[in-house]
Amino acid sequence: LVDYRGLTVAEDTELRNQLRQAGVEYCVLKNTMINLATKEMGYDGLAAHLEGPTAVAFGYEDMIAPAKILSEFAKKSKKLTIKCGVCDGAYLDEAGVQALANLPSKEVLIAKIMGSMMSSVSKFVYCVEALRKKQAGEE
């Protein structure tokens, strides 16, 4: 959830284009409707943030994409402010959304995990080969 007060039409259009390219749905909703929907879903923490104009970004393909794009845009624009968010059923305050936005992409995380796994495997193979050479007397 973000407060978009002060954005020009050009800035709003740029933001919407960035979000659309990432597969994020972005819309302005009435606070009353957001409050009713979030209470029904069990997100009571959001009610305190439903003051003033509120826009909502839904990330269906990548749950981190809305946080990343909105966070970067807020840094650049200074007019857009992040109110709060929900990720994987958990309430996130503004700091939580910023922390989510600072996470590396899914591809980077997978590469780091694979690199760690390959490092362990290569060390194991090196040790087994050293043992084999020692037993064979090849040292």
JSON list of C-alpha atoms in Angstrom, two decimals:
[
{"chain": "A", "resi": 1, "resn": "LEU", "atom": "CA", "xyz": [0.00, 0.00, 0.00]},
{"chain": "A", "resi": 2, "resn": "VAL", "atom": "CA", "xyz": [1.36, 3.40, -0.96]},
{"chain": "A", "resi": 3, "resn": "ASP", "atom": "CA", "xyz": [0.40, 7.05, -0.67]},
{"chain": "A", "resi": 4, "resn": "TYR", "atom": "CA", "xyz": [0.75, 8.60, -4.10]},
{"chain": "A", "resi": 5, "resn": "ARG", "atom": "CA", "xyz": [-0.08, 12.23, -3.19]},
{"chain": "A", "resi": 6, "resn": "GLY", "atom": "CA", "xyz": [1.92, 14.76, -5.17]},
{"chain": "A", "resi": 7, "resn": "LEU", "atom": "CA", "xyz": [2.81, 12.54, -8.13]},
{"chain": "A", "resi": 8, "resn": "THR", "atom": "CA", "xyz": [2.43, 14.22, -11.49]},
{"chain": "A", "resi": 9, "resn": "VAL", "atom": "CA", "xyz": [0.59, 12.47, -14.30]},
{"chain": "A", "resi": 10, "resn": "ALA", "atom": "CA", "xyz": [3.92, 11.75, -16.01]},
{"chain": "A", "resi": 11, "resn": "GLU", "atom": "CA", "xyz": [5.39, 10.23, -12.83]},
{"chain": "A", "resi": 12, "resn": "ASP", "atom": "CA", "xyz": [2.27, 8.14, -12.24]},
{"chain": "A", "resi": 13, "resn": "THR", "atom": "CA", "xyz": [2.34, 6.91, -15.83]},
{"chain": "A", "resi": 14, "resn": "GLU", "atom": "CA", "xyz": [6.03, 6.00, -15.52]},
{"chain": "A", "resi": 15, "resn": "LEU", "atom": "CA", "xyz": [5.34, 4.10, -12.30]},
{"chain": "A", "resi": 16, "resn": "ARG", "atom": "CA", "xyz": [2.39, 2.25, -13.79]},
{"chain": "A", "resi": 17, "resn": "ASN", "atom": "CA", "xyz": [4.47, 1.27, -16.84]},
{"chain": "A", "resi": 18, "resn": "GLN", "atom": "CA", "xyz": [7.28, -0.09, -14.65]},
{"chain": "A", "resi": 19, "resn": "LEU", "atom": "CA", "xyz": [4.81, -2.09, -12.58]},
{"chain": "A", "resi": 20, "resn": "ARG", "atom": "CA", "xyz": [2.96, -3.40, -15.65]},
{"chain": "A", "resi": 21, "resn": "GLN", "atom": "CA", "xyz": [6.22, -4.60, -17.24]},
{"chain": "A", "resi": 22, "resn": "ALA", "atom": "CA", "xyz": [6.96, -6.59, -14.06]},
{"chain": "A", "resi": 23, "resn": "GLY", "atom": "CA", "xyz": [3.52, -8.21, -14.09]},
{"chain": "A", "resi": 24, "resn": "VAL", "atom": "CA", "xyz": [2.28, -6.18, -11.13]},
{"chain": "A", "resi": 25, "resn": "GLU", "atom": "CA", "xyz": [-1.31, -4.95, -10.91]},
{"chain": "A", "resi": 26, "resn": "TYR", "atom": "CA", "xyz": [-1.51, -1.39, -9.53]},
{"chain": "A", "resi": 27, "resn": "CYS", "atom": "CA", "xyz": [-4.76, 0.38, -8.71]},
{"chain": "A", "resi": 28, "resn": "VAL", "atom": "CA", "xyz": [-6.22, 3.09, -6.51]},
{"chain": "A", "resi": 29, "resn": "LEU", "atom": "CA", "xyz": [-8.86, 1.73, -4.14]},
{"chain": "A", "resi": 30, "resn": "LYS", "atom": "CA", "xyz": [-11.17, 3.23, -1.54]},
{"chain": "A", "resi": 31, "resn": "ASN", "atom": "CA", "xyz": [-9.84, 2.85, 1.99]},
{"chain": "A", "resi": 32, "resn": "THR", "atom": "CA", "xyz": [-13.22, 1.50, 3.13]},
{"chain": "A", "resi": 33, "resn": "MET", "atom": "CA", "xyz": [-13.07, -1.31, 0.56]},
{"chain": "A", "resi": 34, "resn": "ILE", "atom": "CA", "xyz": [-9.46, -2.14, 1.45]},
{"chain": "A", "resi": 35, "resn": "ASN", "atom": "CA", "xyz": [-10.40, -2.20, 5.14]},
{"chain": "A", "resi": 36, "resn": "LEU", "atom": "CA", "xyz": [-13.36, -4.55, 4.55]},
{"chain": "A", "resi": 37, "resn": "ALA", "atom": "CA", "xyz": [-11.30, -6.90, 2.39]},
{"chain": "A", "resi": 38, "resn": "THR", "atom": "CA", "xyz": [-8.31, -7.01, 4.71]},
{"chain": "A", "resi": 39, "resn": "LYS", "atom": "CA", "xyz": [-10.44, -7.60, 7.81]},
{"chain": "A", "resi": 40, "resn": "GLU", "atom": "CA", "xyz": [-12.16, -10.49, 6.06]},
{"chain": "A", "resi": 41, "resn": "MET", "atom": "CA", "xyz": [-8.75, -11.96, 5.20]},
{"chain": "A", "resi": 42, "resn": "GLY", "atom": "CA", "xyz": [-7.46, -11.47, 8.76]},
{"chain": "A", "resi": 43, "resn": "TYR", "atom": "CA", "xyz": [-5.01, -8.59, 8.16]},
{"chain": "A", "resi": 44, "resn": "ASP", "atom": "CA", "xyz": [-6.05, -6.25, 10.96]},
{"chain": "A", "resi": 45, "resn": "GLY", "atom": "CA", "xyz": [-2.71, -4.40, 11.03]},
{"chain": "A", "resi": 46, "resn": "LEU", "atom": "CA", "xyz": [-3.45, -2.58, 7.79]},
{"chain": "A", "resi": 47, "resn": "ALA", "atom": "CA", "xyz": [-6.38, -0.51, 9.12]},
{"chain": "A", "resi": 48, "resn": "ALA", "atom": "CA", "xyz": [-4.04, 1.99, 10.80]},
{"chain": "A", "resi": 49, "resn": "HIS", "atom": "CA", "xyz": [-2.48, 2.82, 7.43]},
{"chain": "A", "resi": 50, "resn": "LEU", "atom": "CA", "xyz": [-5.72, 3.55, 5.60]},
{"chain": "A", "resi": 51, "resn": "GLU", "atom": "CA", "xyz": [-5.58, 7.33, 5.83]},
{"chain": "A", "resi": 52, "resn": "GLY", "atom": "CA", "xyz": [-5.49, 9.55, 2.76]},
{"chain": "A", "resi": 53, "resn": "PRO", "atom": "CA", "xyz": [-5.21, 8.32, -0.81]},
{"chain": "A", "resi": 54, "resn": "THR", "atom": "CA", "xyz": [-4.12, 4.70, -1.09]},
{"chain": "A", "resi": 55, "resn": "ALA", "atom": "CA", "xyz": [-2.89, 2.74, -4.07]},
{"chain": "A", "resi": 56, "resn": "VAL", "atom": "CA", "xyz": [-2.30, -0.99, -3.93]},
{"chain": "A", "resi": 57, "resn": "ALA", "atom": "CA", "xyz": [0.19, -3.07, -5.91]},
{"chain": "A", "resi": 58, "resn": "PHE", "atom": "CA", "xyz": [-0.44, -6.81, -6.33]},
{"chain": "A", "resi": 59, "resn": "GLY", "atom": "CA", "xyz": [2.46, -9.03, -7.39]},
{"chain": "A", "resi": 60, "resn": "TYR", "atom": "CA", "xyz": [1.13, -12.30, -8.77]},
{"chain": "A", "resi": 61, "resn": "GLU", "atom": "CA", "xyz": [4.21, -13.68, -10.53]},
{"chain": "A", "resi": 62, "resn": "ASP", "atom": "CA", "xyz": [6.92, -12.32, -8.24]},
{"chain": "A", "resi": 63, "resn": "MET", "atom": "CA", "xyz": [5.93, -11.24, -4.74]},
{"chain": "A", "resi": 64, "resn": "ILE", "atom": "CA", "xyz": [9.02, -9.10, -4.31]},
{"chain": "A", "resi": 65, "resn": "ALA", "atom": "CA", "xyz": [8.60, -7.12, -7.55]},
{"chain": "A", "resi": 66, "resn": "PRO", "atom": "CA", "xyz": [6.07, -4.59, -6.19]},
{"chain": "A", "resi": 67, "resn": "ALA", "atom": "CA", "xyz": [8.27, -3.83, -3.17]},
{"chain": "A", "resi": 68, "resn": "LYS", "atom": "CA", "xyz": [11.39, -3.41, -5.33]},
{"chain": "A", "resi": 69, "resn": "ILE", "atom": "CA", "xyz": [9.76, -1.16, -7.92]},
{"chain": "A", "resi": 70, "resn": "LEU", "atom": "CA", "xyz": [7.85, 0.99, -5.43]},
{"chain": "A", "resi": 71, "resn": "SER", "atom": "CA", "xyz": [10.88, 1.34, -3.16]},
{"chain": "A", "resi": 72, "resn": "GLU", "atom": "CA", "xyz": [13.13, 2.46, -6.04]},
{"chain": "A", "resi": 73, "resn": "PHE", "atom": "CA", "xyz": [10.48, 4.85, -7.30]},
{"chain": "A", "resi": 74, "resn": "ALA", "atom": "CA", "xyz": [9.96, 6.30, -3.80]},
{"chain": "A", "resi": 75, "resn": "LYS", "atom": "CA", "xyz": [13.71, 6.97, -3.51]},
{"chain": "A", "resi": 76, "resn": "LYS", "atom": "CA", "xyz": [13.73, 8.72, -6.87]},
{"chain": "A", "resi": 77, "resn": "SER", "atom": "CA", "xyz": [10.45, 10.62, -6.56]},
{"chain": "A", "resi": 78, "resn": "LYS", "atom": "CA", "xyz": [10.33, 11.52, -2.83]},
{"chain": "A", "resi": 79, "resn": "LYS", "atom": "CA", "xyz": [6.56, 12.06, -3.27]},
{"chain": "A", "resi": 80, "resn": "LEU", "atom": "CA", "xyz": [5.50, 8.41, -3.17]},
{"chain": "A", "resi": 81, "resn": "THR", "atom": "CA", "xyz": [5.49, 6.95, 0.33]},
{"chain": "A", "resi": 82, "resn": "ILE", "atom": "CA", "xyz": [5.19, 3.30, 1.23]},
{"chain": "A", "resi": 83, "resn": "LYS", "atom": "CA", "xyz": [2.60, 2.69, 3.94]},
{"chain": "A", "resi": 84, "resn": "CYS", "atom": "CA", "xyz": [2.83, -1.06, 4.56]},
{"chain": "A", "resi": 85, "resn": "GLY", "atom": "CA", "xyz": [2.43, -4.40, 2.82]},
{"chain": "A", "resi": 86, "resn": "VAL", "atom": "CA", "xyz": [1.56, -8.06, 3.04]},
{"chain": "A", "resi": 87, "resn": "CYS", "atom": "CA", "xyz": [3.84, -10.81, 1.80]},
{"chain": "A", "resi": 88, "resn": "ASP", "atom": "CA", "xyz": [3.04, -14.50, 2.01]},
{"chain": "A", "resi": 89, "resn": "GLY", "atom": "CA", "xyz": [0.32, -13.80, 4.57]},
{"chain": "A", "resi": 90, "resn": "ALA", "atom": "CA", "xyz": [2.53, -11.74, 6.90]},
{"chain": "A", "resi": 91, "resn": "TYR", "atom": "CA", "xyz": [1.98, -8.05, 7.67]},
{"chain": "A", "resi": 92, "resn": "LEU", "atom": "CA", "xyz": [4.97, -5.82, 6.84]},
{"chain": "A", "resi": 93, "resn": "ASP", "atom": "CA", "xyz": [5.41, -2.27, 8.05]},
{"chain": "A", "resi": 94, "resn": "GLU", "atom": "CA", "xyz": [7.32, 0.25, 5.93]},
{"chain": "A", "resi": 95, "resn": "ALA", "atom": "CA", "xyz": [10.68, -1.05, 7.18]},
{"chain": "A", "resi": 96, "resn": "GLY", "atom": "CA", "xyz": [9.60, -4.61, 6.36]},
{"chain": "A", "resi": 97, "resn": "VAL", "atom": "CA", "xyz": [8.67, -3.63, 2.81]},
{"chain": "A", "resi": 98, "resn": "GLN", "atom": "CA", "xyz": [12.06, -1.90, 2.44]},
{"chain": "A", "resi": 99, "resn": "ALA", "atom": "CA", "xyz": [13.82, -5.02, 3.73]},
{"chain": "A", "resi": 100, "resn": "LEU", "atom": "CA", "xyz": [11.86, -7.13, 1.25]},
{"chain": "A", "resi": 101, "resn": "ALA", "atom": "CA", "xyz": [12.84, -4.74, -1.55]},
{"chain": "A", "resi": 102, "resn": "ASN", "atom": "CA", "xyz": [16.52, -5.09, -0.62]},
{"chain": "A", "resi": 103, "resn": "LEU", "atom": "CA", "xyz": [16.52, -8.86, -1.05]},
{"chain": "A", "resi": 104, "resn": "PRO", "atom": "CA", "xyz": [18.45, -10.14, -4.06]},
{"chain": "A", "resi": 105, "resn": "SER", "atom": "CA", "xyz": [16.41, -11.48, -6.96]},
{"chain": "A", "resi": 106, "resn": "LYS", "atom": "CA", "xyz": [15.30, -15.11, -7.06]},
{"chain": "A", "resi": 107, "resn": "GLU", "atom": "CA", "xyz": [17.90, -15.90, -9.73]},
{"chain": "A", "resi": 108, "resn": "VAL", "atom": "CA", "xyz": [20.74, -14.44, -7.62]},
{"chain": "A", "resi": 109, "resn": "LEU", "atom": "CA", "xyz": [19.63, -16.40, -4.56]},
{"chain": "A", "resi": 110, "resn": "ILE", "atom": "CA", "xyz": [19.46, -19.64, -6.56]},
{"chain": "A", "resi": 111, "resn": "ALA", "atom": "CA", "xyz": [22.93, -18.96, -8.00]},
{"chain": "A", "resi": 112, "resn": "LYS", "atom": "CA", "xyz": [24.34, -18.39, -4.49]},
{"chain": "A", "resi": 113, "resn": "ILE", "atom": "CA", "xyz": [22.81, -21.63, -3.22]},
{"chain": "A", "resi": 114, "resn": "MET", "atom": "CA", "xyz": [24.09, -23.58, -6.22]},
{"chain": "A", "resi": 115, "resn": "GLY", "atom": "CA", "xyz": [27.55, -22.05, -5.79]},
{"chain": "A", "resi": 116, "resn": "SER", "atom": "CA", "xyz": [27.61, -23.09, -2.14]},
{"chain": "A", "resi": 117, "resn": "MET", "atom": "CA", "xyz": [26.51, -26.60, -3.03]},
{"chain": "A", "resi": 118, "resn": "MET", "atom": "CA", "xyz": [29.06, -26.93, -5.82]},
{"chain": "A", "resi": 119, "resn": "SER", "atom": "CA", "xyz": [31.81, -25.69, -3.54]},
{"chain": "A", "resi": 120, "resn": "SER", "atom": "CA", "xyz": [31.02, -28.38, -0.98]},
{"chain": "A", "resi": 121, "resn": "VAL", "atom": "CA", "xyz": [30.82, -31.09, -3.63]},
{"chain": "A", "resi": 122, "resn": "SER", "atom": "CA", "xyz": [34.12, -30.09, -5.24]},
{"chain": "A", "resi": 123, "resn": "LYS", "atom": "CA", "xyz": [35.86, -30.06, -1.84]},
{"chain": "A", "resi": 124, "resn": "PHE", "atom": "CA", "xyz": [34.46, -33.52, -1.12]},
{"chain": "A", "resi": 125, "resn": "VAL", "atom": "CA", "xyz": [35.67, -34.85, -4.48]},
{"chain": "A", "resi": 126, "resn": "TYR", "atom": "CA", "xyz": [39.12, -33.32, -3.87]},
{"chain": "A", "resi": 127, "resn": "CYS", "atom": "CA", "xyz": [39.34, -35.04, -0.46]},
{"chain": "A", "resi": 128, "resn": "VAL", "atom": "CA", "xyz": [38.23, -38.41, -1.86]},
{"chain": "A", "resi": 129, "resn": "GLU", "atom": "CA", "xyz": [40.80, -38.12, -4.66]},
{"chain": "A", "resi": 130, "resn": "ALA", "atom": "CA", "xyz": [43.53, -37.26, -2.14]},
{"chain": "A", "resi": 131, "resn": "LEU", "atom": "CA", "xyz": [42.59, -40.32, -0.05]},
{"chain": "A", "resi": 132, "resn": "ARG", "atom": "CA", "xyz": [42.63, -42.52, -3.14]},
{"chain": "A", "resi": 133, "resn": "LYS", "atom": "CA", "xyz": [46.10, -41.29, -4.11]},
{"chain": "A", "resi": 134, "resn": "LYS", "atom": "CA", "xyz": [47.36, -41.78, -0.56]},
{"chain": "A", "resi": 135, "resn": "GLN", "atom": "CA", "xyz": [46.08, -45.36, -0.42]},
{"chain": "A", "resi": 136, "resn": "ALA", "atom": "CA", "xyz": [47.51, -46.09, -3.84]},
{"chain": "A", "resi": 137, "resn": "GLY", "atom": "CA", "xyz": [50.85, -44.64, -2.75]},
{"chain": "A", "resi": 138, "resn": "GLU", "atom": "CA", "xyz": [50.83, -41.97, -5.47]},
{"chain": "A", "resi": 139, "resn": "GLU", "atom": "CA", "xyz": [51.30, -39.00, -3.12]}
]
